[in-house]
Short mmCIF file of C-alpha atoms and ligand atoms in Angstrom, two decimals:
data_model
loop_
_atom_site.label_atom_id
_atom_site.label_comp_id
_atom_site.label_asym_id
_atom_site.label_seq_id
_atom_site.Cartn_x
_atom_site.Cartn_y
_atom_site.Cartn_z
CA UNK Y 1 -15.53 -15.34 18.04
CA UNK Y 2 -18.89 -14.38 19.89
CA UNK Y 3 -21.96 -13.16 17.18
CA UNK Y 4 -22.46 -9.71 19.00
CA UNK Y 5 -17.88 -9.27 18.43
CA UNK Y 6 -18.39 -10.75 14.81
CA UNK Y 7 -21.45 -9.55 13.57
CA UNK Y 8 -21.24 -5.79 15.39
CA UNK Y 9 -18.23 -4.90 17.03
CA UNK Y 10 -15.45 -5.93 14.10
CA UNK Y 11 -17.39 -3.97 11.55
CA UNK Y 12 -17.28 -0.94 13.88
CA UNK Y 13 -13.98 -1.30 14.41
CA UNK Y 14 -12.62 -1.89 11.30
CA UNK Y 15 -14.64 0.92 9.62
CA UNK Y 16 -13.02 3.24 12.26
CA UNK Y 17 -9.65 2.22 11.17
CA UNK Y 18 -10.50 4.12 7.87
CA UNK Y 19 -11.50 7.35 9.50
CA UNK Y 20 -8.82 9.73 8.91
CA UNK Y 21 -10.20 12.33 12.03
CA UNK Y 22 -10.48 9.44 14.59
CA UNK Y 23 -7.04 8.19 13.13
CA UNK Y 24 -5.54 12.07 14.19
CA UNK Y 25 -6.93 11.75 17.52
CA UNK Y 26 -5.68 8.31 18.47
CA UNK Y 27 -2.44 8.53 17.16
CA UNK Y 28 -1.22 11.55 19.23
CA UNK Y 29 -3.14 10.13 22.47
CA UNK Y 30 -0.34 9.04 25.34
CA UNK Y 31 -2.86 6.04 26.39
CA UNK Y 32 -3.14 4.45 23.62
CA UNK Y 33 0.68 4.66 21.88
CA UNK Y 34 1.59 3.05 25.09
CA UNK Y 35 -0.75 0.16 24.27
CA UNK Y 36 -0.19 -0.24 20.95
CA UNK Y 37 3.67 -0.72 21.93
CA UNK Y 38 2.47 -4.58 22.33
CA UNK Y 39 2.07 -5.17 18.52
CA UNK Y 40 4.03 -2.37 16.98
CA UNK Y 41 7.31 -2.06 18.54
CA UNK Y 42 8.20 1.60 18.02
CA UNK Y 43 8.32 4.77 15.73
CA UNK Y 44 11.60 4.90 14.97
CA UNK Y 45 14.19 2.86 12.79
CA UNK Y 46 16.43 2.18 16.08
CA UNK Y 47 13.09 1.21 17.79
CA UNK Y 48 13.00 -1.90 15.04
CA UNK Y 49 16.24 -2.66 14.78
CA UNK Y 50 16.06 -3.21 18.72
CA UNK Y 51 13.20 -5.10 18.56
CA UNK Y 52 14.46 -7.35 15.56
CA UNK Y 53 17.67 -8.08 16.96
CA UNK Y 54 15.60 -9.64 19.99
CA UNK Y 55 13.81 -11.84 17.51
CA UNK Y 56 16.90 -12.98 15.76
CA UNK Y 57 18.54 -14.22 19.04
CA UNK Y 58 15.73 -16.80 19.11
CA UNK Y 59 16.06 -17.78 15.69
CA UNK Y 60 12.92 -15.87 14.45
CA UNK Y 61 12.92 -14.76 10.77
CA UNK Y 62 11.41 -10.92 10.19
CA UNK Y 63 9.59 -9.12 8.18
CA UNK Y 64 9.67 -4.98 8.17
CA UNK Y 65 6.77 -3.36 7.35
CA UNK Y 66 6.97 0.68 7.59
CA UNK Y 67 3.89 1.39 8.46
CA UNK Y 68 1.64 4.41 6.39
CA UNK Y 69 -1.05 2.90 4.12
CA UNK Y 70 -2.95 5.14 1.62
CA UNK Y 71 -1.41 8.12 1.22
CA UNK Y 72 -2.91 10.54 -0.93
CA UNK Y 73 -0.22 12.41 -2.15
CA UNK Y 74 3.27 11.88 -4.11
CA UNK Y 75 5.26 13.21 -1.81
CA UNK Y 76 4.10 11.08 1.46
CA UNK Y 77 4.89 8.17 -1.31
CA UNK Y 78 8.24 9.28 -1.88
CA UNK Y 79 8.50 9.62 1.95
CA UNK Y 80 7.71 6.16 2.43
CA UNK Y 81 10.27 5.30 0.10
CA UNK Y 82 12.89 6.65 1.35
CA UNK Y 83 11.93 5.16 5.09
CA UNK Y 84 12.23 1.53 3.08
CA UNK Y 85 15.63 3.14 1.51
CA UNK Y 86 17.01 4.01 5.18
CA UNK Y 87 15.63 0.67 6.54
CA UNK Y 88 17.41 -1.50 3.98
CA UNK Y 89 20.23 0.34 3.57
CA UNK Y 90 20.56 -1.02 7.62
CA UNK Y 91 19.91 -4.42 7.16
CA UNK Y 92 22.32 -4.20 4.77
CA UNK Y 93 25.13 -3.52 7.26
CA UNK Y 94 23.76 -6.70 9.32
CA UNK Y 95 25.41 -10.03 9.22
CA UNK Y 96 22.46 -11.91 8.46
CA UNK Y 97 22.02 -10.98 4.99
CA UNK Y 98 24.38 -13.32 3.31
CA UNK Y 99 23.92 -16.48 1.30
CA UNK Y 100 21.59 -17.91 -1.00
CA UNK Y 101 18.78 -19.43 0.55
CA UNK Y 102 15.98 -18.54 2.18
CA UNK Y 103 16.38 -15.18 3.33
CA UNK Y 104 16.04 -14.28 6.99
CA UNK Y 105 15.38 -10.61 6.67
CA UNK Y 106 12.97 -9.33 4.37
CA UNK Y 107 10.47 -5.84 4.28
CA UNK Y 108 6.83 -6.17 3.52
CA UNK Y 109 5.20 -3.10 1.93
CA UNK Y 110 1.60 -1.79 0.95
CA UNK Y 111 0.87 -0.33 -2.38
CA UNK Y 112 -1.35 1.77 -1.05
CA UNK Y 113 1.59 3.26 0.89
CA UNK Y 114 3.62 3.95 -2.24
CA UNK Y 115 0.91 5.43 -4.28
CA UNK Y 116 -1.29 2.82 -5.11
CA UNK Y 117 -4.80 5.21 -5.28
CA UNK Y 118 -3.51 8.18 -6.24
CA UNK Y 119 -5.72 9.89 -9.26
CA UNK Y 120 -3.46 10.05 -11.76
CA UNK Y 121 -1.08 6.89 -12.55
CA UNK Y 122 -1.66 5.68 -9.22
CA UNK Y 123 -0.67 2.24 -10.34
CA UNK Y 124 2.24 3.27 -12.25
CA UNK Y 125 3.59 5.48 -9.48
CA UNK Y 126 3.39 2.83 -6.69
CA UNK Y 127 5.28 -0.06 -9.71
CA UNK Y 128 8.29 2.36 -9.63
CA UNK Y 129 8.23 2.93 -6.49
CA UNK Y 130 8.14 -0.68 -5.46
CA UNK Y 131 10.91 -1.52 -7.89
CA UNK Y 132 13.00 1.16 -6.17
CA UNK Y 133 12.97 -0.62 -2.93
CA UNK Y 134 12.98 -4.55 -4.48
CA UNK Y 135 16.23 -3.19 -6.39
CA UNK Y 136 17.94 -1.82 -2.97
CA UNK Y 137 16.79 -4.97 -1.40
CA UNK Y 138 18.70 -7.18 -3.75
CA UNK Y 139 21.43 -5.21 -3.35
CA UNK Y 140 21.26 -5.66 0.21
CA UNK Y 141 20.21 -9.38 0.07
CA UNK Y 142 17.03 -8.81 1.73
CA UNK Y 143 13.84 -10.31 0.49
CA UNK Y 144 10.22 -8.06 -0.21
CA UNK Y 145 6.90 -9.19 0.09
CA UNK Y 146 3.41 -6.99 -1.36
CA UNK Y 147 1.09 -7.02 1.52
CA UNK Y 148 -3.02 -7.74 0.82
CA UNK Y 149 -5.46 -4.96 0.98
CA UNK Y 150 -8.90 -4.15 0.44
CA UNK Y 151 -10.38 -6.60 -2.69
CA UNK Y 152 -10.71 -3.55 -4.34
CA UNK Y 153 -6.82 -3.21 -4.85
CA UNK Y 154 -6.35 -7.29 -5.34
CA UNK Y 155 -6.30 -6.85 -9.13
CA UNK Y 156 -4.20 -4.07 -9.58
CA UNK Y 157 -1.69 -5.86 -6.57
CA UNK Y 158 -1.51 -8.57 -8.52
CA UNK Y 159 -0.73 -7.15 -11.66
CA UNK Y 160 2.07 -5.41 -9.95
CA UNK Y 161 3.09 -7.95 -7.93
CA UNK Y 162 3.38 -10.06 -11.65
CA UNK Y 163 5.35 -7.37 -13.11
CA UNK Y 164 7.44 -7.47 -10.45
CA UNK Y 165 8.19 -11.18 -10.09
CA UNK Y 166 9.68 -10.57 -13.75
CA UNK Y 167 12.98 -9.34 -12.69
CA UNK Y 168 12.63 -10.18 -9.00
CA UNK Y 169 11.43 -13.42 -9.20
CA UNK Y 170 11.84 -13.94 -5.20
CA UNK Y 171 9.44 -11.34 -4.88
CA UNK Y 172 6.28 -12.23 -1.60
CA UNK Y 173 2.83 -11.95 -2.75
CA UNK Y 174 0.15 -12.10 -0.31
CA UNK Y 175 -3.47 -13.69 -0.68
CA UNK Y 176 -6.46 -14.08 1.50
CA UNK Y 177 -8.25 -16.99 1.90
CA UNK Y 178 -11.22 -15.17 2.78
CA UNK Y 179 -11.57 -14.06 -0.63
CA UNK Y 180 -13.95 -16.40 -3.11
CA UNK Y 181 -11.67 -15.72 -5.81
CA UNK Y 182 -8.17 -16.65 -3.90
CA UNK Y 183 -8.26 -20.94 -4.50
CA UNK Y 184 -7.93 -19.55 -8.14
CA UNK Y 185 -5.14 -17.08 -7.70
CA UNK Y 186 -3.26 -19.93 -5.23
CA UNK Y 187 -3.67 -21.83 -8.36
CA UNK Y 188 -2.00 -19.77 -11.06
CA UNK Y 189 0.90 -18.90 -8.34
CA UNK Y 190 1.42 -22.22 -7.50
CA UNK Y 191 2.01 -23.31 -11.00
CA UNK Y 192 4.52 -20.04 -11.49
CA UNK Y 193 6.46 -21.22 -8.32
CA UNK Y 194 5.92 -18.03 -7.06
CA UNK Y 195 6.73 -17.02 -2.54
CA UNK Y 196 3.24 -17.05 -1.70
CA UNK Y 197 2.16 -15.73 2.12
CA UNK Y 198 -1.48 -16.90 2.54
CA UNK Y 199 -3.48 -15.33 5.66
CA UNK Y 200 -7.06 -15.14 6.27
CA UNK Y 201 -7.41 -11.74 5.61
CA UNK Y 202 -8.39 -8.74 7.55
CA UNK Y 203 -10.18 -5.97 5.88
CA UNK Y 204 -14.50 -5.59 6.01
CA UNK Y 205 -15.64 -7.25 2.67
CA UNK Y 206 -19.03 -7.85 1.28
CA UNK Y 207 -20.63 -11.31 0.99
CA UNK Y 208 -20.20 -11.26 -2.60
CA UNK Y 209 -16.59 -11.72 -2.70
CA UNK Y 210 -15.52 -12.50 0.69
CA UNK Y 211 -16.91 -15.84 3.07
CA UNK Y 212 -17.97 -13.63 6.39
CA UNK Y 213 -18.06 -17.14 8.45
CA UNK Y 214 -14.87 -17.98 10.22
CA UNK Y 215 -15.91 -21.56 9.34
CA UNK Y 216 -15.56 -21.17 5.59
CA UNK Y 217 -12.52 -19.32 6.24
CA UNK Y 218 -11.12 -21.80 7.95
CA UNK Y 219 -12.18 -24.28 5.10
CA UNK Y 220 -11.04 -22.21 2.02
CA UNK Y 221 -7.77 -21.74 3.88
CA UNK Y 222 -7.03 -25.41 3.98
CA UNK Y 223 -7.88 -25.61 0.61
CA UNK Y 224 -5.71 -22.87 -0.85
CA UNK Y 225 -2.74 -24.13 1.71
CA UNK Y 226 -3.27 -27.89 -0.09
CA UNK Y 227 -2.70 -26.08 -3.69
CA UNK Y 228 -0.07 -24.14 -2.39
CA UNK Y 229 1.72 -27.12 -0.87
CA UNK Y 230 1.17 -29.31 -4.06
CA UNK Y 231 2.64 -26.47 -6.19
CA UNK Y 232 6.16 -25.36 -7.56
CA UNK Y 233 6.46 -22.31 -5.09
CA UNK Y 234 7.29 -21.66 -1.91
CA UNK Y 235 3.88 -21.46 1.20
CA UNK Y 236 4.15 -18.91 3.69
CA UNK Y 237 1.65 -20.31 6.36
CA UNK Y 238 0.59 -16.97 8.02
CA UNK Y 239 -2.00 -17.62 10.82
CA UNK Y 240 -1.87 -18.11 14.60
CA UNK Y 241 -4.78 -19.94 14.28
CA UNK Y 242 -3.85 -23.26 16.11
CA UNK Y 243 -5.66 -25.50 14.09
CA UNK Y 244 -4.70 -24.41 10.60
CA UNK Y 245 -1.12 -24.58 12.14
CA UNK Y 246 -1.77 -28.71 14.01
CA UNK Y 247 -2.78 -28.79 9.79
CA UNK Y 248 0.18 -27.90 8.47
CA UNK Y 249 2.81 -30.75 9.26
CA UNK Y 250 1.21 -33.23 7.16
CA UNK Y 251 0.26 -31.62 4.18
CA UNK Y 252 4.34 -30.61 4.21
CA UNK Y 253 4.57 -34.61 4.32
CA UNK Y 254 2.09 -35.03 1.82
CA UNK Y 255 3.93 -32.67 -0.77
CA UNK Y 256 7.14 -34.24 0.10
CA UNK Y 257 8.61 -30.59 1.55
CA UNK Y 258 11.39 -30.45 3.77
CA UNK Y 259 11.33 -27.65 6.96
CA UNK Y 260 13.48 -25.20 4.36
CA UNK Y 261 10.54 -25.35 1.66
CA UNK Y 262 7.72 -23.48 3.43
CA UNK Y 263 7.82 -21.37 6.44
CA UNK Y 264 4.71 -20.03 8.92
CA UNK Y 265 4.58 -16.50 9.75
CA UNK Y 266 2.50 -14.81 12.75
CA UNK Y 267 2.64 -11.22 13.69
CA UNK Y 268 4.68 -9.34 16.12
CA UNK Y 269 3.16 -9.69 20.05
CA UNK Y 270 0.76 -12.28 18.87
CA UNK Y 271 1.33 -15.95 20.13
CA UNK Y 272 5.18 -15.18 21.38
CA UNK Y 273 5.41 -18.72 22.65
CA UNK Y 274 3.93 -20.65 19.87
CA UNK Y 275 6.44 -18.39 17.79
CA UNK Y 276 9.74 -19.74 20.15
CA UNK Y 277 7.96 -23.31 20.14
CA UNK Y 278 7.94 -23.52 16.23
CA UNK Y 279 11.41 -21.64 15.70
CA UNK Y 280 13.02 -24.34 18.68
CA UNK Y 281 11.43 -27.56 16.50
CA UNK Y 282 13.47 -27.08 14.07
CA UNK Y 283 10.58 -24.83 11.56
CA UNK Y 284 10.85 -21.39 9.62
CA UNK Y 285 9.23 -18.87 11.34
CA UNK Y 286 9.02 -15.16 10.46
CA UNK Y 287 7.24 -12.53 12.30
CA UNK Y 288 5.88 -9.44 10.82
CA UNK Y 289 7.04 -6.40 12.73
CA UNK Y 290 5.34 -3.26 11.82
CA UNK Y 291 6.85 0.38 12.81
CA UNK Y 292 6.42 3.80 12.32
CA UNK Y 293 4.37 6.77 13.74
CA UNK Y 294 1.41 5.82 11.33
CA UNK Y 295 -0.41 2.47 12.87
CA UNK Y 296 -4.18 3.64 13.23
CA UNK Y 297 -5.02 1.08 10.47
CA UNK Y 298 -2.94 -1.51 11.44
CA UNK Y 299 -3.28 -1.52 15.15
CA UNK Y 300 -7.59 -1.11 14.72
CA UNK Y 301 -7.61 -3.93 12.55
CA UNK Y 302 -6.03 -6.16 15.02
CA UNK Y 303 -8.03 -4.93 17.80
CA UNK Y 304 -11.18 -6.17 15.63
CA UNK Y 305 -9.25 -9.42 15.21
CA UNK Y 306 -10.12 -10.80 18.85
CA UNK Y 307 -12.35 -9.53 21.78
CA UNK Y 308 -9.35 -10.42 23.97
CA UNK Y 309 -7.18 -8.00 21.66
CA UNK Y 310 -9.75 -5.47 22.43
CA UNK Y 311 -10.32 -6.69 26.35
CA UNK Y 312 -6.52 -6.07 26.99
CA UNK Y 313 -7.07 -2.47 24.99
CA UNK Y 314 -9.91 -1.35 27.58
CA UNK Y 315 -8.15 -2.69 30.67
CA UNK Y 316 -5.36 -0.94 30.00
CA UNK Y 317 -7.84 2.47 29.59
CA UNK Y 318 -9.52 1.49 32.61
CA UNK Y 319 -6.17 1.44 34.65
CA UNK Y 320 -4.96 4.68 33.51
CA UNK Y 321 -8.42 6.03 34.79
CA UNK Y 322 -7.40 4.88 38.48
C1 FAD Q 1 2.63 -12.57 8.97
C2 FAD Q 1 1.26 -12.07 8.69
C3 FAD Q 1 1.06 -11.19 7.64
C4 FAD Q 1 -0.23 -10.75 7.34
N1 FAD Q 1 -0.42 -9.97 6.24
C5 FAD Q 1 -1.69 -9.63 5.87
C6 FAD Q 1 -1.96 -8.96 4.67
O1 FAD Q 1 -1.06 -8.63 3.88
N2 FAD Q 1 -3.24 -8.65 4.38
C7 FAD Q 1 -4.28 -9.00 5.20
O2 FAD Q 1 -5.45 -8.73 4.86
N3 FAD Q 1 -4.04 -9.61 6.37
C8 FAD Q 1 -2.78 -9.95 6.73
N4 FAD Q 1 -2.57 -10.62 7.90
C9 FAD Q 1 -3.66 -10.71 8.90
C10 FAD Q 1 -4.52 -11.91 8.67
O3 FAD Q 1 -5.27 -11.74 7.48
C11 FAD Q 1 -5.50 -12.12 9.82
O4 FAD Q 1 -6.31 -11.00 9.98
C12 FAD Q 1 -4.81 -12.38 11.15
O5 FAD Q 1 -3.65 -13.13 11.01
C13 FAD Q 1 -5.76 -13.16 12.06
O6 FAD Q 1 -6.08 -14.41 11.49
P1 FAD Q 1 -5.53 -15.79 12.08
O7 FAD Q 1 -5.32 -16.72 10.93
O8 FAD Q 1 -4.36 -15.55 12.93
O9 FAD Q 1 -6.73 -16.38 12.88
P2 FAD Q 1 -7.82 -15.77 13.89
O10 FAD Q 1 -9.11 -16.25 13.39
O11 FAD Q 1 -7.64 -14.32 14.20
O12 FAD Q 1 -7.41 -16.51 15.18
C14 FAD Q 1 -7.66 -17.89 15.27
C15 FAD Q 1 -7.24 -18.40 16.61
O13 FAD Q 1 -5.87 -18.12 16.83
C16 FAD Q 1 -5.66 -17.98 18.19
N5 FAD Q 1 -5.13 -16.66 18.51
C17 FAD Q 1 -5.22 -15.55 17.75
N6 FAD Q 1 -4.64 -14.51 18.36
C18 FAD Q 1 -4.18 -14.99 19.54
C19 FAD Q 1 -3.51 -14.41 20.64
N7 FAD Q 1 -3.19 -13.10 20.68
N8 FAD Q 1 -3.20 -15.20 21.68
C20 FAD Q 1 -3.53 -16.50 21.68
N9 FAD Q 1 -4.19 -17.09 20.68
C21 FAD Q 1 -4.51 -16.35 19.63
C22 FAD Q 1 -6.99 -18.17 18.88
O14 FAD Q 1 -7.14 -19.52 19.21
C23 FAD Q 1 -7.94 -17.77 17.78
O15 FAD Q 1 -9.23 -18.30 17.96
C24 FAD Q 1 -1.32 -11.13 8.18
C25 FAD Q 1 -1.11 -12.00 9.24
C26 FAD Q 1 0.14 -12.49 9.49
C27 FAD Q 1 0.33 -13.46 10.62
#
């Protein structure tokens, strides 16, 4: 990543993802929903069930995320709840949902889409509300992970996350390597066996608990994946970075893991061929696919991921100006 893209432009970008005005005024603008149809498939429930079945033919695993992150009132929680409802209550009637094992279907949600920083109870509200939709989804036989936001939510996602493992103990948690305090939290989830998805993280976080250098990134990454590896749980390797991933095949040998013990993960529209190459060689692989009418958030903070992310945005501008 260049300095001026690192240092100036993902800042930028990622504090415009949490402007609610600018969010208004992108989301209803024809140019850019057409773009952001390369990393978020649709608005609708058909529009992901399309998409997914696409994946599935190639032996891709999925994850659902409905997109809508920090609403501020109880009834756009309750709204997002019922969207998980709807959406599992269709997975349900899929074939894929049977057996044991590792499941190929699961959702991923935000807290902060079910309530997380509401005033009052906040925490409690979005812990009832996730329950509601882990219950459906082991009704269903589909699997739930609790997406990573902001370090100021990681403690309260964590607790929540813990009281959820308790009667859901296949429940995803997510961590971020670019966090100082994650090698500790890979730790304690290691020993618990608990599904872990680690990614670098993506939010705008001050030196003093986040490494700003890709570099140590990179490094703390490794590190987390080896405890992860060594541990009683199960890794989610979720990067498309290409050398974390050339990493990966001998710490599995390392921690004597077999292909059904671990899994990587990349997101939807990112690195479609390295996704088929994995899924053909025999690996887990599980994309995130996001959908909904509310990806501001999500789609800014992948722009801010890569200047080529953001080069393909203003092309695509620049040919709608001709
Ligand atoms: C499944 C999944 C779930 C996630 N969930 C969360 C979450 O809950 N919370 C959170 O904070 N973040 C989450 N993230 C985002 C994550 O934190 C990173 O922001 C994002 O994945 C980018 O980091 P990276 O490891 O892919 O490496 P980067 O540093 O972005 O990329 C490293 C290298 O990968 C290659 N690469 C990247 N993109 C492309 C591309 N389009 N084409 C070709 N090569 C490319 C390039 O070589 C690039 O230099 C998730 C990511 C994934 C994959």
């Amino acid at each position: 990543m260049t300095g001026l893209f690192a240092h100036t432009v993902r800042p930028a970008l990622l504090a415009a993802s949490r402007a609610d005005g600018l969010r208004r005024l992108v989301e209803r603008s024809p140019v850019t929903r057409k773009v952001v149809r390369r990393f978020v498939p649709g608005d609708s429930l058909d529009d992901v069930l399309g998409s997914i079945a696409v994946l599935r033919d190639s032996d891709r695993y999925i994850s659902i995320d409905y997109l809508g992150e920090n609403v501020t009132d109880v009834g756009d929680a309750t709204a997002s709840v019922q969207a998980y409802l709807d959406l599992l209550d269709a997975l349900g009637r899929r074939s894929d949902t049977a057996g044991d094992g590792v499941r190929p279907l699961e959702v991923s949600l935000k807290l902060s889409a079910l309530g997380q920083a509401l005033d009052h109870d906040g925490q409690k509200i979005a812990l009832d509300n996730a329950r509601t939709i882990c219950e459906r989804a082991q009704q269903v036989g589909v699997w739930v992970t609790v997406d990573a936001e902001d370090h100021t939510t990681t403690d309260s996602t964590l607790s929540i996350s813990g009281d959820l493992r308790v009667d859901f103990p296949w429940l995803g948690t997510v961590l971020q390597a670019y966090l100082r305090r994650t090698f500790g939290d890979c730790e304690e989830l290691a020993t618990v066996g608990a599904r872990v998805r680690l990614c670098k993280g993506a939010y705008e976080e001050p030196a003093s608990v986040a490494y700003r250098n890709g570099a140590e990134t990179t490094d703390s990454y490794l590190r987390c994946l080896r405890v992860l590896m060594a541990g009683s749980g199960y890794p989610m390797v979720a990067s498309h970075d290409p050398s974390l991933i050339a990493a990966v095949p001998e710490m599995v040998r390392e921690s004597g893991r077999g292909a059904d013990d671990f899994e990587y993960q990349m997101l939807y529209g990112i690195r479609d061929d390295e996704q088929r190459r994995l899924a053909a060689s025999g690996n887990q692989l599980r994309v995130y696919v996001p959908f909904g009418t509310r990806w501001y958030g999500y789609f800014m903070r992948r722009l801010a991921e890569r200047p080529a992310n953001l080069a393909f945005f203003a092309r695509a501008l620049a040919q709608r100006g001709h």
